[in-house]
Amino acid sequence: MNRLIEIYRKEERLVIGLMSGTSVDGIDAALVRIRGKGLDTKIELLEFENFSYDDHVRERIFELFEPSTSTVEKICHMNFLLGELFAEAALKIIKKAHMSPNNVDLIGSHGQTIYHIPQIIEDLSYRIKSTFQIGEPAVIAERTGIVTVGDFRVRDVAAGGDGAPLVPYTDYILYRNPENTIALQNIGGIANVTVLPAACGVEDVMAFDTGPGNMVIDEVVKRVTGGVLKYDKDGHLASKGRVNSQLLDELLKDEYFVKRPPKTTGREYFGASYVDRLMERAARLNLDKCDLVATVTALTAKSIANSYRDFIIPLYKIDRVIISGGGSYNKTLVRMIKEYLPEMEVMTQEDMGFNSDAKEAVAFAILANEAINGHFNNIPKATGAKHPVVMGKICM
Ligand SMILES: Nc1ncnc2c1ncn2[C@@H]1O[C@H](COP(=O)(O)OP(=O)(O)OP(=O)(O)O)[C@@H](O)[C@H]1O
Ligand SMILES: CC(=O)N[C@H]1[C@@H]2OC[C@@H](O2)[C@@H](O)[C@@H]1O[C@H](C)C(=O)O
């Protein structure tokens, strides 16, 4: 029988979700048991691991983000190399679960975003938005023998959306609550929020990127330590510094923070050139290392809090904020968010007994499951798409 029909007919599927985010720390792989579809989806996380990139691979991925260091040859090659690494991650997670590829029905792979242009560019007579994820799903299907769904974002972009954020759809399925309004705040390279009003329908879900998450902090830490540190572990450096309010206020005037949702951003906006300009301003103000790290940590915290005050609180009273992503381990950042939002209960996924790191990989397993069911899996209100679509390209 056609393998796709066989998978389609199953009531329960074993699905692997693969994700590499904007921080480029590694490939998250989650093995999930999924029953049902849409609002009836039930999941059980069976296995999870983050497979770190080695430093050389990470550097080569970073080269692709910058037009000055990227080439078509490097992109062409890395698309296939990452396909191999994603396939390897899938096979390792299967082995860790003491299973074989034959037991697994499906892989949902996000890939690696290397460029994202959510603003409309007028070209010829077309109005073009674009986004680009690599990590060839055909290679994953070939190496694992498992039907692989990849390249999710582009269909939403084709329908007029930003192709992001996509996790709000799975947040809606998994976290909606009849009594409480919940804000799910992810702090990865970029920070994004999903607001699930109490007893919401899918049309009530609000979601957008609030701005930088760890991206600016990581880059500043790399520069002030001469590359010795790659991130501010547990927020240690920031905890020793003092926030410079002059620089913070200047940074918060950025037009991205003023723009109303739906909106998304990425490394093209808050990456290396943004930090070049920021370092120049910091030098003029004579800021020491720890004060600078404290100030950019406050930038993430305050831009999150301001997003709530400007765009969410006028519409909904938030009962609980649940933080996920690597930023939830930065104690200084979490402390600052709590200080800037004193009226809210702020907790982390770990406080709730969940695995914060696995959240996005699990989301791509669910999005793949929806695709196989022919179920719409974007939220037009969050991405700005003109209508719901089924995202994901299927490699048999
Ligand atoms: N113990 C820790 N202390 C401080 N920061 C941490 C810690 N652990 C991870 N991080 C931060 O989290 C980042 C990785 O976060 P995460 O894996 O959620 O990002 P991502 O998924 O790549 O990004 P995105 O969600 O934007 O795609 C690291 O680059 C680092 O800055
Ligand atoms: C284009 C792209 O890769 N965007 C990512 C990025 O990382 C966080 C934020 O910006 C979010 O909008 C999105 O990822 C998550 C997984 C999402 O789509 O929900």
Short mmCIF file of C-alpha atoms and ligand atoms in Angstrom, two decimals:
data_model
loop_
_atom_site.label_atom_id
_atom_site.label_comp_id
_atom_site.label_asym_id
_atom_site.label_seq_id
_atom_site.Cartn_x
_atom_site.Cartn_y
_atom_site.Cartn_z
CA MET A 1 0.00 0.00 0.00
CA ASN A 2 1.06 3.58 -0.56
CA ARG A 3 3.05 4.42 2.59
CA LEU A 4 1.33 7.79 2.90
CA ILE A 5 -2.14 6.22 2.97
CA GLU A 6 -0.89 3.69 5.51
CA ILE A 7 0.35 6.51 7.77
CA TYR A 8 -2.79 8.53 7.17
CA ARG A 9 -5.01 5.68 8.36
CA LYS A 10 -3.16 5.20 11.66
CA GLU A 11 -4.81 6.49 14.82
CA GLU A 12 -1.52 6.82 16.62
CA ARG A 13 1.84 7.78 15.10
CA LEU A 14 5.42 7.94 16.24
CA VAL A 15 6.78 11.22 14.97
CA ILE A 16 10.20 12.85 15.23
CA GLY A 17 10.41 16.65 15.36
CA LEU A 18 13.70 18.28 14.34
CA MET A 19 14.56 21.92 14.95
CA SER A 20 17.58 24.18 14.69
CA GLY A 21 16.79 27.70 15.85
CA THR A 22 18.22 31.15 15.30
CA SER A 23 20.81 30.67 18.09
CA VAL A 24 22.41 27.83 16.08
CA ASP A 25 23.34 25.95 19.25
CA GLY A 26 22.46 22.57 17.77
CA ILE A 27 19.73 20.28 16.47
CA ASP A 28 16.84 19.57 18.85
CA ALA A 29 15.33 16.14 18.23
CA ALA A 30 12.13 14.95 19.93
CA LEU A 31 10.44 11.58 19.55
CA VAL A 32 6.73 12.00 20.19
CA ARG A 33 3.76 9.68 20.27
CA ILE A 34 0.84 11.53 18.69
CA ARG A 35 -2.80 10.49 18.80
CA GLY A 36 -5.51 12.28 16.86
CA LYS A 37 -5.33 15.57 15.03
CA GLY A 38 -6.34 19.21 15.37
CA LEU A 39 -7.85 20.08 18.73
CA ASP A 40 -8.03 16.37 19.62
CA THR A 41 -4.25 15.93 19.36
CA LYS A 42 -2.74 14.14 22.36
CA ILE A 43 1.02 13.89 22.72
CA GLU A 44 3.53 12.00 24.79
CA LEU A 45 7.21 13.00 24.66
CA LEU A 46 9.18 9.74 24.57
CA GLU A 47 12.73 11.00 24.01
CA PHE A 48 14.52 14.30 23.55
CA GLU A 49 18.08 15.45 22.95
CA ASN A 50 19.97 18.51 21.73
CA PHE A 51 22.81 17.51 19.40
CA SER A 52 25.26 20.43 19.60
CA TYR A 53 26.95 21.61 16.41
CA ASP A 54 30.70 21.55 16.60
CA ASP A 55 32.22 25.02 16.55
CA HIS A 56 33.40 24.73 12.95
CA VAL A 57 29.93 23.85 11.62
CA ARG A 58 28.35 26.63 13.68
CA GLU A 59 30.81 29.16 12.25
CA ARG A 60 30.04 28.00 8.72
CA ILE A 61 26.29 28.40 9.33
CA PHE A 62 26.89 31.91 10.68
CA GLU A 63 28.78 32.74 7.45
CA LEU A 64 25.55 32.06 5.54
CA PHE A 65 23.63 34.73 7.48
CA GLU A 66 25.82 37.58 6.24
CA PRO A 67 25.63 38.58 2.56
CA SER A 68 29.32 39.56 2.77
CA THR A 69 30.49 36.05 3.77
CA SER A 70 27.81 33.86 2.19
CA THR A 71 28.01 32.42 -1.34
CA VAL A 72 25.55 30.35 -3.41
CA GLU A 73 28.11 27.55 -3.40
CA LYS A 74 28.26 27.50 0.41
CA ILE A 75 24.45 27.56 0.69
CA CYS A 76 24.01 24.79 -1.89
CA HIS A 77 26.52 22.60 -0.08
CA MET A 78 25.33 23.35 3.46
CA ASN A 79 21.71 22.53 2.54
CA PHE A 80 22.82 18.96 1.92
CA LEU A 81 25.35 18.76 4.77
CA LEU A 82 22.68 19.89 7.25
CA GLY A 83 20.33 17.29 5.71
CA GLU A 84 22.91 14.67 6.75
CA LEU A 85 23.23 16.10 10.27
CA PHE A 86 19.46 16.26 10.75
CA ALA A 87 19.14 12.65 9.53
CA GLU A 88 21.87 11.59 11.96
CA ALA A 89 20.07 13.35 14.82
CA ALA A 90 16.86 11.48 13.92
CA LEU A 91 18.65 8.12 13.81
CA LYS A 92 20.36 8.80 17.16
CA ILE A 93 17.12 9.66 18.90
CA ILE A 94 15.56 6.44 17.51
CA LYS A 95 18.51 4.46 18.88
CA LYS A 96 18.26 6.22 22.24
CA ALA A 97 14.62 5.06 22.42
CA HIS A 98 15.75 1.48 21.62
CA MET A 99 13.71 1.52 18.45
CA SER A 100 14.39 1.10 14.76
CA PRO A 101 13.48 3.49 11.88
CA ASN A 102 10.72 1.02 10.92
CA ASN A 103 8.88 1.93 14.13
CA VAL A 104 8.75 5.61 13.22
CA ASP A 105 6.01 6.93 10.94
CA LEU A 106 7.04 10.46 10.23
CA ILE A 107 9.65 13.18 10.62
CA GLY A 108 8.79 16.89 10.78
CA SER A 109 11.87 19.00 10.16
CA HIS A 110 12.08 22.77 10.48
CA GLY A 111 15.60 23.05 9.10
CA GLN A 112 17.79 26.09 9.72
CA THR A 113 16.60 29.59 8.84
CA ILE A 114 19.40 31.37 7.02
CA TYR A 115 17.50 34.38 5.75
CA HIS A 116 14.13 35.95 6.47
CA ILE A 117 12.65 38.95 4.64
CA PRO A 118 9.17 39.52 6.13
CA GLN A 119 8.84 43.06 4.78
CA ILE A 120 7.26 43.38 1.33
CA ILE A 121 9.69 44.17 -1.48
CA GLU A 122 8.13 45.45 -4.71
CA ASP A 123 9.82 43.74 -7.64
CA LEU A 124 8.60 43.87 -11.24
CA SER A 125 4.89 44.02 -10.56
CA TYR A 126 5.10 41.58 -7.64
CA ARG A 127 4.99 42.17 -3.91
CA ILE A 128 7.47 39.68 -2.51
CA LYS A 129 8.09 38.47 1.05
CA SER A 130 10.52 35.59 1.46
CA THR A 131 12.14 33.21 3.93
CA PHE A 132 14.76 30.53 3.51
CA GLN A 133 15.31 27.35 5.57
CA ILE A 134 17.95 24.77 4.67
CA GLY A 135 18.66 21.17 5.78
CA GLU A 136 17.39 19.21 2.78
CA PRO A 137 14.39 17.03 3.80
CA ALA A 138 15.02 14.71 0.81
CA VAL A 139 18.35 13.74 2.40
CA ILE A 140 16.61 13.07 5.73
CA ALA A 141 14.03 10.81 4.01
CA GLU A 142 16.74 9.03 2.04
CA ARG A 143 19.03 8.31 5.03
CA THR A 144 16.29 7.33 7.47
CA GLY A 145 13.76 5.71 5.13
CA ILE A 146 11.10 7.71 6.99
CA VAL A 147 8.54 9.97 5.28
CA THR A 148 9.77 13.49 6.01
CA VAL A 149 7.80 16.71 6.05
CA GLY A 150 9.97 19.82 5.76
CA ASP A 151 10.02 23.42 4.54
CA PHE A 152 6.93 24.52 6.45
CA ARG A 153 7.27 28.29 6.44
CA VAL A 154 7.21 28.92 2.69
CA ARG A 155 3.57 27.97 2.15
CA ASP A 156 2.44 30.53 4.70
CA VAL A 157 4.64 33.14 2.98
CA ALA A 158 3.09 32.19 -0.38
CA ALA A 159 -0.28 32.94 1.24
CA GLY A 160 0.89 36.43 2.18
CA GLY A 161 2.15 35.68 5.70
CA ASP A 162 5.54 36.10 7.36
CA GLY A 163 5.98 32.31 7.60
CA ALA A 164 6.45 32.83 11.34
CA PRO A 165 5.74 32.39 14.14
CA LEU A 166 4.41 28.84 13.64
CA VAL A 167 4.60 27.41 17.15
CA PRO A 168 1.47 29.40 18.25
CA TYR A 169 -0.64 26.80 16.42
CA THR A 170 0.70 24.00 18.60
CA ASP A 171 0.60 26.26 21.67
CA TYR A 172 -3.11 26.67 20.97
CA ILE A 173 -3.60 22.91 20.72
CA LEU A 174 -1.60 22.08 23.85
CA TYR A 175 -1.98 25.00 26.29
CA ARG A 176 -5.40 26.67 25.80
CA ASN A 177 -7.24 27.01 29.08
CA PRO A 178 -10.94 27.57 29.79
CA GLU A 179 -10.34 29.97 32.71
CA ASN A 180 -6.94 31.62 32.41
CA THR A 181 -5.30 33.86 29.84
CA ILE A 182 -1.80 32.56 29.25
CA ALA A 183 1.20 34.18 27.57
CA LEU A 184 3.77 31.68 26.33
CA GLN A 185 7.00 33.61 26.02
CA ASN A 186 9.75 31.84 24.09
CA ILE A 187 13.23 33.34 24.46
CA GLY A 188 15.47 31.77 21.82
CA GLY A 189 17.73 33.80 19.54
CA ILE A 190 14.62 35.87 18.84
CA ALA A 191 11.89 36.21 21.48
CA ASN A 192 8.28 35.52 20.56
CA VAL A 193 5.03 35.39 22.48
CA THR A 194 1.78 33.46 22.03
CA VAL A 195 -1.24 34.82 23.90
CA LEU A 196 -4.03 32.35 24.54
CA PRO A 197 -7.02 34.25 25.94
CA ALA A 198 -9.20 32.24 28.37
CA ALA A 199 -11.49 29.86 26.46
CA CYS A 200 -10.10 31.13 23.15
CA GLY A 201 -10.88 29.94 19.65
CA VAL A 202 -8.10 29.79 17.10
CA GLU A 203 -9.15 33.19 15.74
CA ASP A 204 -8.44 34.77 19.16
CA VAL A 205 -4.82 33.61 19.36
CA MET A 206 -2.38 36.51 19.24
CA ALA A 207 1.31 35.93 18.52
CA PHE A 208 4.34 37.87 17.32
CA ASP A 209 8.10 38.26 17.75
CA THR A 210 8.76 40.73 20.57
CA GLY A 211 12.35 41.37 19.38
CA PRO A 212 15.77 39.99 20.30
CA GLY A 213 15.90 37.10 22.76
CA ASN A 214 19.47 35.90 23.36
CA MET A 215 20.80 36.99 19.96
CA VAL A 216 22.12 40.40 21.01
CA ILE A 217 23.25 39.16 24.45
CA ASP A 218 25.22 36.27 22.85
CA GLU A 219 26.93 38.52 20.29
CA VAL A 220 27.87 41.15 22.90
CA VAL A 221 29.21 38.46 25.26
CA LYS A 222 31.32 37.00 22.43
CA ARG A 223 32.78 40.41 21.67
CA VAL A 224 33.50 41.58 25.22
CA THR A 225 35.18 38.27 26.11
CA GLY A 226 37.14 38.05 22.85
CA GLY A 227 35.22 34.89 21.90
CA VAL A 228 36.06 33.03 25.14
CA LEU A 229 32.36 32.91 26.14
CA LYS A 230 29.53 32.26 23.69
CA TYR A 231 26.68 33.22 25.99
CA ASP A 232 26.12 34.64 29.47
CA LYS A 233 25.73 31.41 31.42
CA ASP A 234 22.95 31.78 34.02
CA GLY A 235 23.12 35.57 33.47
CA HIS A 236 26.29 35.74 35.55
CA LEU A 237 27.98 38.69 33.77
CA ALA A 238 24.73 40.67 33.63
CA SER A 239 24.21 40.12 37.37
CA LYS A 240 27.52 41.90 38.05
CA GLY A 241 26.70 44.95 35.89
CA ARG A 242 24.43 47.98 36.11
CA VAL A 243 21.87 48.77 33.42
CA ASN A 244 22.71 52.02 31.60
CA SER A 245 19.30 53.65 31.25
CA GLN A 246 20.45 56.17 28.64
CA LEU A 247 21.57 53.43 26.22
CA LEU A 248 18.57 51.24 27.08
CA ASP A 249 16.09 54.05 26.35
CA GLU A 250 17.81 54.79 23.04
CA LEU A 251 17.70 51.12 22.01
CA LEU A 252 14.03 50.81 22.93
CA LYS A 253 13.16 53.59 20.44
CA ASP A 254 13.94 51.19 17.57
CA GLU A 255 11.12 51.12 15.04
CA TYR A 256 10.69 47.33 15.39
CA PHE A 257 9.42 47.76 18.97
CA VAL A 258 6.95 50.45 17.91
CA LYS A 259 5.49 48.45 15.01
CA ARG A 260 2.13 46.81 15.74
CA PRO A 261 1.73 43.01 15.40
CA PRO A 262 1.61 40.81 13.41
CA LYS A 263 5.38 41.16 13.04
CA THR A 264 8.46 38.94 12.87
CA THR A 265 12.15 39.57 12.82
CA GLY A 266 15.49 37.76 12.70
CA ARG A 267 19.24 37.90 12.50
CA GLU A 268 19.06 40.18 9.44
CA TYR A 269 17.78 42.90 11.81
CA PHE A 270 19.21 42.10 15.28
CA GLY A 271 22.41 40.33 14.14
CA ALA A 272 26.04 41.36 13.73
CA SER A 273 25.54 44.82 12.15
CA TYR A 274 23.03 45.78 14.84
CA VAL A 275 25.64 44.88 17.46
CA ASP A 276 28.34 46.83 15.53
CA ARG A 277 26.24 49.98 15.93
CA LEU A 278 25.42 49.15 19.55
CA MET A 279 29.12 48.66 20.44
CA GLU A 280 29.95 52.09 18.96
CA ARG A 281 27.33 53.77 21.13
CA ALA A 282 28.51 51.83 24.21
CA ALA A 283 32.10 52.93 23.55
CA ARG A 284 31.00 56.58 23.44
CA LEU A 285 29.28 56.12 26.82
CA ASN A 286 32.35 54.37 28.26
CA LEU A 287 30.39 51.33 29.45
CA ASP A 288 32.32 48.50 31.07
CA LYS A 289 31.78 44.87 29.98
CA CYS A 290 29.31 43.81 32.67
CA ASP A 291 27.27 47.02 32.41
CA LEU A 292 26.96 46.44 28.68
CA VAL A 293 25.82 42.82 29.12
CA ALA A 294 23.36 43.96 31.82
CA THR A 295 22.00 46.65 29.47
CA VAL A 296 21.39 44.28 26.54
CA THR A 297 19.84 41.76 28.93
CA ALA A 298 17.50 44.55 30.05
CA LEU A 299 16.81 45.30 26.37
CA THR A 300 15.37 41.80 25.91
CA ALA A 301 13.44 41.96 29.21
CA LYS A 302 12.06 45.47 28.70
CA SER A 303 11.13 44.93 25.05
CA ILE A 304 9.13 41.88 26.15
CA ALA A 305 7.42 43.83 28.96
CA ASN A 306 6.73 46.83 26.69
CA SER A 307 5.21 44.53 24.04
CA TYR A 308 2.78 43.27 26.68
CA ARG A 309 1.91 46.80 27.84
CA ASP A 310 1.51 48.26 24.34
CA PHE A 311 -0.12 45.43 22.42
CA ILE A 312 -1.54 42.75 24.73
CA ILE A 313 -2.68 44.25 28.04
CA PRO A 314 -5.03 46.76 26.35
CA LEU A 315 -6.91 43.69 24.99
CA TYR A 316 -6.47 40.96 27.59
CA LYS A 317 -5.69 40.58 31.27
CA ILE A 318 -2.82 38.08 31.38
CA ASP A 319 -3.04 35.62 34.30
CA ARG A 320 0.21 33.76 33.74
CA VAL A 321 3.41 34.10 31.71
CA ILE A 322 5.28 30.86 30.96
CA ILE A 323 8.83 31.34 29.71
CA SER A 324 10.58 28.78 27.48
CA GLY A 325 13.73 28.58 25.35
CA GLY A 326 17.35 28.98 26.37
CA GLY A 327 16.67 32.43 27.83
CA SER A 328 14.67 30.82 30.62
CA TYR A 329 18.01 29.60 32.07
CA ASN A 330 19.37 33.17 32.24
CA LYS A 331 18.53 34.02 35.86
CA THR A 332 19.23 37.74 35.48
CA LEU A 333 16.98 37.96 32.42
CA VAL A 334 14.11 36.14 34.17
CA ARG A 335 14.56 38.35 37.26
CA MET A 336 14.36 41.48 35.10
CA ILE A 337 11.21 40.26 33.31
CA LYS A 338 9.57 39.66 36.70
CA GLU A 339 10.59 43.17 37.82
CA TYR A 340 9.19 44.78 34.68
CA LEU A 341 5.91 42.82 34.94
CA PRO A 342 5.30 42.81 38.71
CA GLU A 343 1.54 42.29 38.43
CA MET A 344 1.87 38.94 36.61
CA GLU A 345 2.71 35.41 37.67
CA VAL A 346 5.88 34.64 35.69
CA MET A 347 7.08 31.04 35.60
CA THR A 348 9.22 28.80 33.39
CA GLN A 349 8.27 25.59 31.56
CA GLU A 350 10.51 23.78 34.07
CA ASP A 351 8.48 25.24 36.97
CA MET A 352 5.48 23.52 35.32
CA GLY A 353 7.32 20.21 35.04
CA PHE A 354 7.83 20.46 31.24
CA ASN A 355 11.00 20.37 29.16
CA SER A 356 11.58 23.89 27.86
CA ASP A 357 14.18 22.85 25.28
CA ALA A 358 11.92 20.25 23.65
CA LYS A 359 9.00 22.60 22.99
CA GLU A 360 9.88 23.71 19.44
CA ALA A 361 10.99 20.26 18.23
CA VAL A 362 7.71 18.81 19.56
CA ALA A 363 5.87 21.58 17.71
CA PHE A 364 7.36 20.51 14.36
CA ALA A 365 6.35 16.90 15.03
CA ILE A 366 2.77 18.10 15.55
CA LEU A 367 2.87 20.38 12.48
CA ALA A 368 4.01 17.39 10.38
CA ASN A 369 1.21 15.28 11.82
CA GLU A 370 -1.28 17.96 10.84
CA ALA A 371 0.18 18.16 7.32
CA ILE A 372 -0.24 14.41 6.83
CA ASN A 373 -3.86 14.77 7.94
CA GLY A 374 -4.37 17.56 5.41
CA HIS A 375 -5.19 19.86 8.32
CA PHE A 376 -4.55 23.63 8.20
CA ASN A 377 -1.58 24.30 10.46
CA ASN A 378 -0.88 28.02 10.33
CA ILE A 379 -2.60 30.79 12.31
CA PRO A 380 -3.26 33.61 9.83
CA LYS A 381 -3.75 36.16 12.61
CA ALA A 382 -0.23 35.40 13.90
CA THR A 383 1.60 35.22 10.58
CA GLY A 384 -0.44 37.75 8.62
CA ALA A 385 -1.36 35.14 5.97
CA LYS A 386 -4.50 35.83 3.95
CA HIS A 387 -6.01 32.45 4.81
CA PRO A 388 -5.26 29.11 6.53
CA VAL A 389 -2.97 26.72 4.64
CA VAL A 390 -1.47 23.25 5.08
CA MET A 391 2.24 23.89 5.49
CA GLY A 392 4.97 21.34 4.81
CA LYS A 393 6.46 19.61 1.76
CA ILE A 394 6.35 15.83 1.86
CA CYS A 395 9.35 13.65 0.92
CA MET A 396 8.26 10.04 0.51
N1 LIG B 1 22.32 28.33 31.23
C1 LIG B 1 22.07 29.35 30.40
N2 LIG B 1 22.24 30.62 30.82
C2 LIG B 1 22.01 31.67 30.01
N3 LIG B 1 21.61 31.57 28.73
C3 LIG B 1 21.42 30.31 28.24
C4 LIG B 1 21.64 29.15 29.04
N4 LIG B 1 21.38 28.06 28.26
C5 LIG B 1 21.02 28.54 27.04
N5 LIG B 1 21.06 29.89 27.02
C6 LIG B 1 20.78 30.79 25.89
O1 LIG B 1 19.82 30.20 25.06
C7 LIG B 1 20.24 30.22 23.69
C8 LIG B 1 19.63 29.05 22.96
O2 LIG B 1 18.25 29.16 23.10
P1 LIG B 1 17.26 28.31 22.20
O3 LIG B 1 17.83 26.97 21.95
O4 LIG B 1 15.91 28.41 22.82
O5 LIG B 1 17.30 29.17 20.86
P2 LIG B 1 16.82 28.79 19.42
O6 LIG B 1 15.76 27.76 19.49
O7 LIG B 1 18.03 28.54 18.62
O8 LIG B 1 16.20 30.18 18.92
P3 LIG B 1 14.77 30.54 18.23
O9 LIG B 1 13.70 30.15 19.20
O10 LIG B 1 14.89 32.02 18.07
O11 LIG B 1 14.74 29.83 16.94
C9 LIG B 1 21.77 30.19 23.77
O12 LIG B 1 22.33 30.80 22.64
C10 LIG B 1 22.02 31.02 25.04
O13 LIG B 1 22.06 32.38 24.74
C1 LIG B 2 11.93 32.84 10.33
C2 LIG B 2 12.21 32.11 11.59
O1 LIG B 2 12.93 31.12 11.60
N1 LIG B 2 11.64 32.59 12.71
C3 LIG B 2 11.80 31.96 14.02
C4 LIG B 2 12.71 32.83 14.89
O2 LIG B 2 12.95 32.18 16.15
C5 LIG B 2 11.95 32.63 17.09
C6 LIG B 2 11.07 33.53 16.29
O3 LIG B 2 12.00 34.01 15.29
C7 LIG B 2 9.92 32.77 15.57
O4 LIG B 2 9.19 33.71 14.83
C8 LIG B 2 10.43 31.68 14.62
O5 LIG B 2 10.56 30.41 15.21
C9 LIG B 2 9.58 29.75 15.97
C10 LIG B 2 10.00 28.34 16.16
C11 LIG B 2 8.17 29.81 15.39
O6 LIG B 2 8.01 29.80 14.18
O7 LIG B 2 7.22 29.83 16.17
#
